PDB file of C-alpha atoms in Angstrom:
ATOM      1  CA  MET W   1       0.140  21.438  -6.774  1.00  0.00           C
ATOM      2  CA  GLU W   2      -1.348  24.744  -8.002  1.00  0.00           C
ATOM      3  CA  ALA W   3      -1.823  25.906  -4.474  1.00  0.00           C
ATOM      4  CA  MET W   4       1.668  25.804  -3.897  1.00  0.00           C
ATOM      5  CA  SER W   5       2.457  28.442  -6.816  1.00  0.00           C
ATOM      6  CA  ASN W   6       0.418  30.900  -4.772  1.00  0.00           C
ATOM      7  CA  TYR W   7       2.895  31.415  -2.090  1.00  0.00           C
ATOM      8  CA  LYS W   8       6.760  33.093  -2.086  1.00  0.00           C
ATOM      9  CA  ASN W   9       7.710  30.409   0.537  1.00  0.00           C
ATOM     10  CA  PHE W  10       7.101  26.906   1.664  1.00  0.00           C
ATOM     11  CA  LEU W  11       7.309  26.730   5.390  1.00  0.00           C
ATOM     12  CA  ILE W  12       8.272  23.106   6.157  1.00  0.00           C
ATOM     13  CA  ILE W  13       7.817  22.050   9.650  1.00  0.00           C
ATOM     14  CA  ASP W  14       8.107  19.087  11.444  1.00  0.00           C
ATOM     15  CA  LEU W  15       7.147  18.621  15.434  1.00  0.00           C
ATOM     16  CA  GLU W  16       8.238  16.256  17.804  1.00  0.00           C
ATOM     17  CA  ALA W  17       5.885  15.315  20.738  1.00  0.00           C
ATOM     18  CA  THR W  18       5.569  13.269  24.112  1.00  0.00           C
ATOM     19  CA  CYS W  19       5.342   9.627  23.369  1.00  0.00           C
ATOM     20  CA  CYS W  20       5.278   6.187  25.068  1.00  0.00           C
ATOM     21  CA  ASP W  21       5.793   2.705  23.673  1.00  0.00           C
ATOM     22  CA  GLN W  22       3.762   1.462  26.906  1.00  0.00           C
ATOM     23  CA  LYS W  23       0.822   3.055  25.822  1.00  0.00           C
ATOM     24  CA  THR W  24       0.774   5.255  28.960  1.00  0.00           C
ATOM     25  CA  ILE W  25       0.576   8.587  26.850  1.00  0.00           C
ATOM     26  CA  ALA W  26      -2.648   8.652  24.470  1.00  0.00           C
ATOM     27  CA  ARG W  27      -2.592   9.956  21.285  1.00  0.00           C
ATOM     28  CA  ASN W  28      -5.027  12.871  22.665  1.00  0.00           C
ATOM     29  CA  GLN W  29      -2.349  13.568  25.501  1.00  0.00           C
ATOM     30  CA  MET W  30       0.616  13.776  23.501  1.00  0.00           C
ATOM     31  CA  GLU W  31       2.350  17.348  23.442  1.00  0.00           C
ATOM     32  CA  ILE W  32       4.580  19.258  21.391  1.00  0.00           C
ATOM     33  CA  ILE W  33       8.154  19.416  22.596  1.00  0.00           C
ATOM     34  CA  GLU W  34       9.976  20.704  19.666  1.00  0.00           C
ATOM     35  CA  ILE W  35       9.278  22.849  16.490  1.00  0.00           C
ATOM     36  CA  GLY W  36      11.630  22.563  13.890  1.00  0.00           C
ATOM     37  CA  ALA W  37      11.012  24.944  10.775  1.00  0.00           C
ATOM     38  CA  VAL W  38      12.913  25.832   7.414  1.00  0.00           C
ATOM     39  CA  LEU W  39      11.539  28.170   5.015  1.00  0.00           C
ATOM     40  CA  THR W  40      12.230  27.879   1.270  1.00  0.00           C
ATOM     41  CA  GLU W  41      11.578  29.749  -1.722  1.00  0.00           C
ATOM     42  CA  VAL W  42       8.722  28.240  -3.650  1.00  0.00           C
ATOM     43  CA  LYS W  43      10.941  29.032  -7.089  1.00  0.00           C
ATOM     44  CA  THR W  44      14.363  28.035  -6.093  1.00  0.00           C
ATOM     45  CA  LEU W  45      13.867  25.863  -3.185  1.00  0.00           C
ATOM     46  CA  ALA W  46      16.779  27.817  -1.446  1.00  0.00           C
ATOM     47  CA  ILE W  47      16.257  27.891   2.163  1.00  0.00           C
ATOM     48  CA  VAL W  48      15.584  31.291   3.412  1.00  0.00           C
ATOM     49  CA  ASP W  49      15.461  31.080   7.178  1.00  0.00           C
ATOM     50  CA  GLU W  50      15.348  28.447   9.926  1.00  0.00           C
ATOM     51  CA  PHE W  51      13.547  28.262  13.290  1.00  0.00           C
ATOM     52  CA  GLN W  52      14.107  25.568  16.057  1.00  0.00           C
ATOM     53  CA  THR W  53      12.510  25.571  19.568  1.00  0.00           C
ATOM     54  CA  PHE W  54      12.039  23.118  22.383  1.00  0.00           C
ATOM     55  CA  ILE W  55       8.894  23.119  24.391  1.00  0.00           C
ATOM     56  CA  ARG W  56       8.092  22.329  27.861  1.00  0.00           C
ATOM     57  CA  PRO W  57       5.474  20.032  28.362  1.00  0.00           C
ATOM     58  CA  ILE W  58       2.799  20.161  30.878  1.00  0.00           C
ATOM     59  CA  ARG W  59       0.664  16.729  30.795  1.00  0.00           C
ATOM     60  CA  ASN W  60       3.399  14.500  31.031  1.00  0.00           C
ATOM     61  CA  PRO W  61       6.262  17.059  32.168  1.00  0.00           C
ATOM     62  CA  VAL W  62       8.965  13.932  32.236  1.00  0.00           C
ATOM     63  CA  LEU W  63       9.882  12.414  28.887  1.00  0.00           C
ATOM     64  CA  THR W  64       9.844   8.638  28.764  1.00  0.00           C
ATOM     65  CA  PRO W  65      12.820   6.832  28.293  1.00  0.00           C
ATOM     66  CA  PHE W  66      11.512   5.942  24.763  1.00  0.00           C
ATOM     67  CA  CYS W  67      10.899   9.383  23.550  1.00  0.00           C
ATOM     68  CA  THR W  68      14.275  10.544  24.566  1.00  0.00           C
ATOM     69  CA  GLU W  69      15.681   7.557  22.929  1.00  0.00           C
ATOM     70  CA  LEU W  70      13.624   8.098  19.542  1.00  0.00           C
ATOM     71  CA  THR W  71      14.118  11.842  19.449  1.00  0.00           C
ATOM     72  CA  SER W  72      17.611  12.533  21.328  1.00  0.00           C
ATOM     73  CA  ILE W  73      15.581  15.241  23.079  1.00  0.00           C
ATOM     74  CA  THR W  74      16.998  15.170  26.699  1.00  0.00           C
ATOM     75  CA  GLN W  75      14.738  15.963  29.861  1.00  0.00           C
ATOM     76  CA  LYS W  76      17.114  19.148  30.189  1.00  0.00           C
ATOM     77  CA  ASN W  77      16.147  20.358  26.846  1.00  0.00           C
ATOM     78  CA  VAL W  78      12.483  20.752  27.728  1.00  0.00           C
ATOM     79  CA  ASP W  79      12.830  21.819  31.257  1.00  0.00           C
ATOM     80  CA  ASN W  80      14.763  24.855  30.190  1.00  0.00           C
ATOM     81  CA  ALA W  81      12.281  25.542  27.476  1.00  0.00           C
ATOM     82  CA  PRO W  82       9.369  27.938  27.386  1.00  0.00           C
ATOM     83  CA  GLY W  83       5.839  26.939  27.527  1.00  0.00           C
ATOM     84  CA  PHE W  84       3.903  26.446  24.602  1.00  0.00           C
ATOM     85  CA  ALA W  85       2.198  29.769  24.436  1.00  0.00           C
ATOM     86  CA  GLU W  86       5.559  31.498  24.979  1.00  0.00           C
ATOM     87  CA  ALA W  87       7.168  29.080  22.087  1.00  0.00           C
ATOM     88  CA  ILE W  88       3.870  29.906  19.518  1.00  0.00           C
ATOM     89  CA  GLU W  89       4.737  33.749  20.295  1.00  0.00           C
ATOM     90  CA  HIS W  90       8.403  32.993  19.281  1.00  0.00           C
ATOM     91  CA  LEU W  91       7.273  31.304  16.148  1.00  0.00           C
ATOM     92  CA  LYS W  92       4.862  34.426  15.131  1.00  0.00           C
ATOM     93  CA  GLN W  93       7.629  36.864  15.690  1.00  0.00           C
ATOM     94  CA  TRP W  94       9.916  34.948  13.199  1.00  0.00           C
ATOM     95  CA  LEU W  95       7.192  34.649  10.885  1.00  0.00           C
ATOM     96  CA  GLN W  96       6.128  38.026  10.951  1.00  0.00           C
ATOM     97  CA  SER W  97       8.850  39.139   8.197  1.00  0.00           C
ATOM     98  CA  TYR W  98       7.412  36.334   5.640  1.00  0.00           C
ATOM     99  CA  SER W  99       4.158  36.967   5.008  1.00  0.00           C
ATOM    100  CA  SER W 100       3.650  34.610   1.903  1.00  0.00           C
ATOM    101  CA  TYR W 101       3.927  31.185   2.871  1.00  0.00           C
ATOM    102  CA  ILE W 102       2.345  27.678   3.089  1.00  0.00           C
ATOM    103  CA  PHE W 103       3.058  25.359   5.990  1.00  0.00           C
ATOM    104  CA  CYS W 104       4.177  21.800   4.404  1.00  0.00           C
ATOM    105  CA  SER W 105       4.506  18.655   6.548  1.00  0.00           C
ATOM    106  CA  TRP W 106       5.186  15.055   6.017  1.00  0.00           C
ATOM    107  CA  GLY W 107       1.810  13.919   6.295  1.00  0.00           C
ATOM    108  CA  ASP W 108      -0.953  15.246   8.322  1.00  0.00           C
ATOM    109  CA  TYR W 109       0.112  14.401  12.236  1.00  0.00           C
ATOM    110  CA  ASP W 110       1.712  17.860  12.512  1.00  0.00           C
ATOM    111  CA  LYS W 111      -0.902  19.926  11.734  1.00  0.00           C
ATOM    112  CA  LYS W 112      -3.209  17.812  13.771  1.00  0.00           C
ATOM    113  CA  GLN W 113      -0.957  17.976  16.689  1.00  0.00           C
ATOM    114  CA  PHE W 114      -0.345  21.686  16.207  1.00  0.00           C
ATOM    115  CA  GLU W 115      -4.320  22.301  16.384  1.00  0.00           C
ATOM    116  CA  GLN W 116      -4.542  19.771  19.495  1.00  0.00           C
ATOM    117  CA  ASP W 117      -2.004  21.686  21.162  1.00  0.00           C
ATOM    118  CA  CYS W 118      -3.133  25.234  20.413  1.00  0.00           C
ATOM    119  CA  GLN W 119      -6.912  23.904  21.426  1.00  0.00           C
ATOM    120  CA  PHE W 120      -5.421  22.590  25.051  1.00  0.00           C
ATOM    121  CA  HIS W 121      -3.419  25.638  25.804  1.00  0.00           C
ATOM    122  CA  GLN W 122      -5.983  27.964  24.201  1.00  0.00           C
ATOM    123  CA  VAL W 123      -3.638  29.422  21.987  1.00  0.00           C
ATOM    124  CA  ALA W 124      -4.438  30.614  18.366  1.00  0.00           C
ATOM    125  CA  TYR W 125      -3.634  28.581  15.594  1.00  0.00           C
ATOM    126  CA  PRO W 126      -0.737  30.503  14.204  1.00  0.00           C
ATOM    127  CA  LEU W 127      -0.538  28.608  10.620  1.00  0.00           C
ATOM    128  CA  THR W 128      -3.714  30.050   9.054  1.00  0.00           C
ATOM    129  CA  ASN W 129      -2.224  29.979   5.394  1.00  0.00           C
ATOM    130  CA  GLY W 130      -3.146  26.728   4.535  1.00  0.00           C
ATOM    131  CA  HIS W 131      -1.484  23.507   4.953  1.00  0.00           C
ATOM    132  CA  ILE W 132       0.016  20.700   2.334  1.00  0.00           C
ATOM    133  CA  ASN W 133       0.522  17.267   3.070  1.00  0.00           C
ATOM    134  CA  ILE W 134       3.817  16.577   1.131  1.00  0.00           C
ATOM    135  CA  LYS W 135       4.060  13.093   2.064  1.00  0.00           C
ATOM    136  CA  LYS W 136       0.825  12.698  -0.235  1.00  0.00           C
ATOM    137  CA  ALA W 137       1.988  15.273  -2.727  1.00  0.00           C
ATOM    138  CA  PHE W 138       5.545  13.097  -3.162  1.00  0.00           C
ATOM    139  CA  SER W 139       3.355  10.008  -4.119  1.00  0.00           C
ATOM    140  CA  GLU W 140       0.981  11.797  -6.397  1.00  0.00           C
ATOM    141  CA  ALA W 141       3.695  13.698  -8.289  1.00  0.00           C
ATOM    142  CA  GLN W 142       6.211  10.576  -8.392  1.00  0.00           C
ATOM    143  CA  GLY W 143       2.895   8.391  -9.705  1.00  0.00           C
ATOM    144  CA  LEU W 144       3.395   6.149  -6.549  1.00  0.00           C
ATOM    145  CA  LYS W 145       0.387   3.975  -5.236  1.00  0.00           C
ATOM    146  CA  ARG W 146       1.484   4.005  -1.601  1.00  0.00           C
ATOM    147  CA  LYS W 147       2.626   6.707   0.537  1.00  0.00           C
ATOM    148  CA  TYR W 148       6.271   6.370   2.002  1.00  0.00           C
ATOM    149  CA  GLY W 149       7.829   7.691   5.345  1.00  0.00           C
ATOM    150  CA  MET W 150      10.432  10.241   4.923  1.00  0.00           C
ATOM    151  CA  SER W 151      13.385   8.285   5.798  1.00  0.00           C
ATOM    152  CA  THR W 152      11.983   5.539   2.672  1.00  0.00           C
ATOM    153  CA  ALA W 153      11.310   8.819   0.421  1.00  0.00           C
ATOM    154  CA  LEU W 154      14.863  10.026   0.973  1.00  0.00           C
ATOM    155  CA  ASN W 155      16.094   6.478   0.006  1.00  0.00           C
ATOM    156  CA  LEU W 156      14.220   6.602  -3.126  1.00  0.00           C
ATOM    157  CA  ILE W 157      15.810   9.887  -4.161  1.00  0.00           C
ATOM    158  CA  GLY W 158      18.876   8.732  -3.437  1.00  0.00           C
ATOM    159  CA  ALA W 159      19.581  11.249  -0.644  1.00  0.00           C
ATOM    160  CA  GLN W 160      21.036  10.501   2.958  1.00  0.00           C
ATOM    161  CA  LEU W 161      19.174  11.352   6.146  1.00  0.00           C
ATOM    162  CA  GLU W 162      21.450  14.104   7.400  1.00  0.00           C
ATOM    163  CA  GLY W 163      21.261  14.762  11.380  1.00  0.00           C
ATOM    164  CA  THR W 164      19.269  12.613  13.775  1.00  0.00           C
ATOM    165  CA  HIS W 165      15.744  11.394  12.656  1.00  0.00           C
ATOM    166  CA  HIS W 166      12.980  12.308  14.823  1.00  0.00           C
ATOM    167  CA  ARG W 167      14.552  15.653  15.576  1.00  0.00           C
ATOM    168  CA  GLY W 168      12.354  18.457  14.176  1.00  0.00           C
ATOM    169  CA  ILE W 169      14.641  20.906  12.951  1.00  0.00           C
ATOM    170  CA  ASP W 170      16.863  17.991  11.268  1.00  0.00           C
ATOM    171  CA  ASP W 171      14.077  16.095   9.672  1.00  0.00           C
ATOM    172  CA  ALA W 172      12.644  19.828   8.164  1.00  0.00           C
ATOM    173  CA  ARG W 173      15.840  20.228   6.496  1.00  0.00           C
ATOM    174  CA  ASN W 174      15.896  16.483   5.253  1.00  0.00           C
ATOM    175  CA  MET W 175      12.466  17.464   3.772  1.00  0.00           C
ATOM    176  CA  VAL W 176      13.897  20.351   1.706  1.00  0.00           C
ATOM    177  CA  LYS W 177      15.726  17.560  -0.192  1.00  0.00           C
ATOM    178  CA  LEU W 178      12.310  16.142  -1.250  1.00  0.00           C
ATOM    179  CA  MET W 179      10.969  19.080  -2.359  1.00  0.00           C
ATOM    180  CA  PRO W 180      11.782  18.980  -6.153  1.00  0.00           C
ATOM    181  CA  PHE W 181      10.298  15.612  -6.141  1.00  0.00           C
ATOM    182  CA  VAL W 182       7.361  16.971  -4.178  1.00  0.00           C
ATOM    183  CA  LEU W 183       6.742  19.423  -6.873  1.00  0.00           C
ATOM    184  CA  GLY W 184       7.266  17.070  -9.821  1.00  0.00           C
ATOM    185  CA  ARG W 185      10.365  19.139 -10.807  1.00  0.00           C
ATOM    186  CA  LYS W 186      12.470  16.060 -10.697  1.00  0.00           C
ATOM    187  CA  LYS W 187      11.362  12.258 -11.065  1.00  0.00           C
ATOM    188  CA  LEU W 188      12.613   9.500  -9.426  1.00  0.00           C
ATOM    189  CA  SER W 189      14.869   7.452 -11.430  1.00  0.00           C
ATOM    190  CA  ARG W 190      14.387   3.875  -9.935  1.00  0.00           C
ATOM    191  CA  LEU W 191      11.726   2.282  -7.402  1.00  0.00           C
TER     192      LEU W 191
END
């Protein structure tokens, strides 16, 4: 966790993307439809600020029923949303006030999806300060042999999942609850 102490803030991001349970959208064709971000202080883990935006997809502009059911994101949400490049500009403008942060996500999916969408839309990758897979860090800090999904990890620490699971902003807020355990400041009392 040495790298984490070099920053003033954790930028905890959760993305939602187009998806389908019928295999009609290939993994490399998925597009971000929501960015949820919570910025916390490294020392206190207090929430400093939040950012949320929906994004209008272009490869598969009509959300599948599975995607809407999973995320609760509606067609109207994405139809009225900015495109990817504009959404990234909004994110960058929001981040201008915070120079010292490191991007954290539950697993590597969010980082890879960001990179994929930036490449597809020919937009410079905005999160160049590095990345920490806090799913992996949680297991390492707690001495666990396997890695757990976020909702299972919340159960392990005795916390309730608040909001809607698979909504970017809600999942990012829930990850904040896990940070004391990710950092090893708190230990699991049960398994």
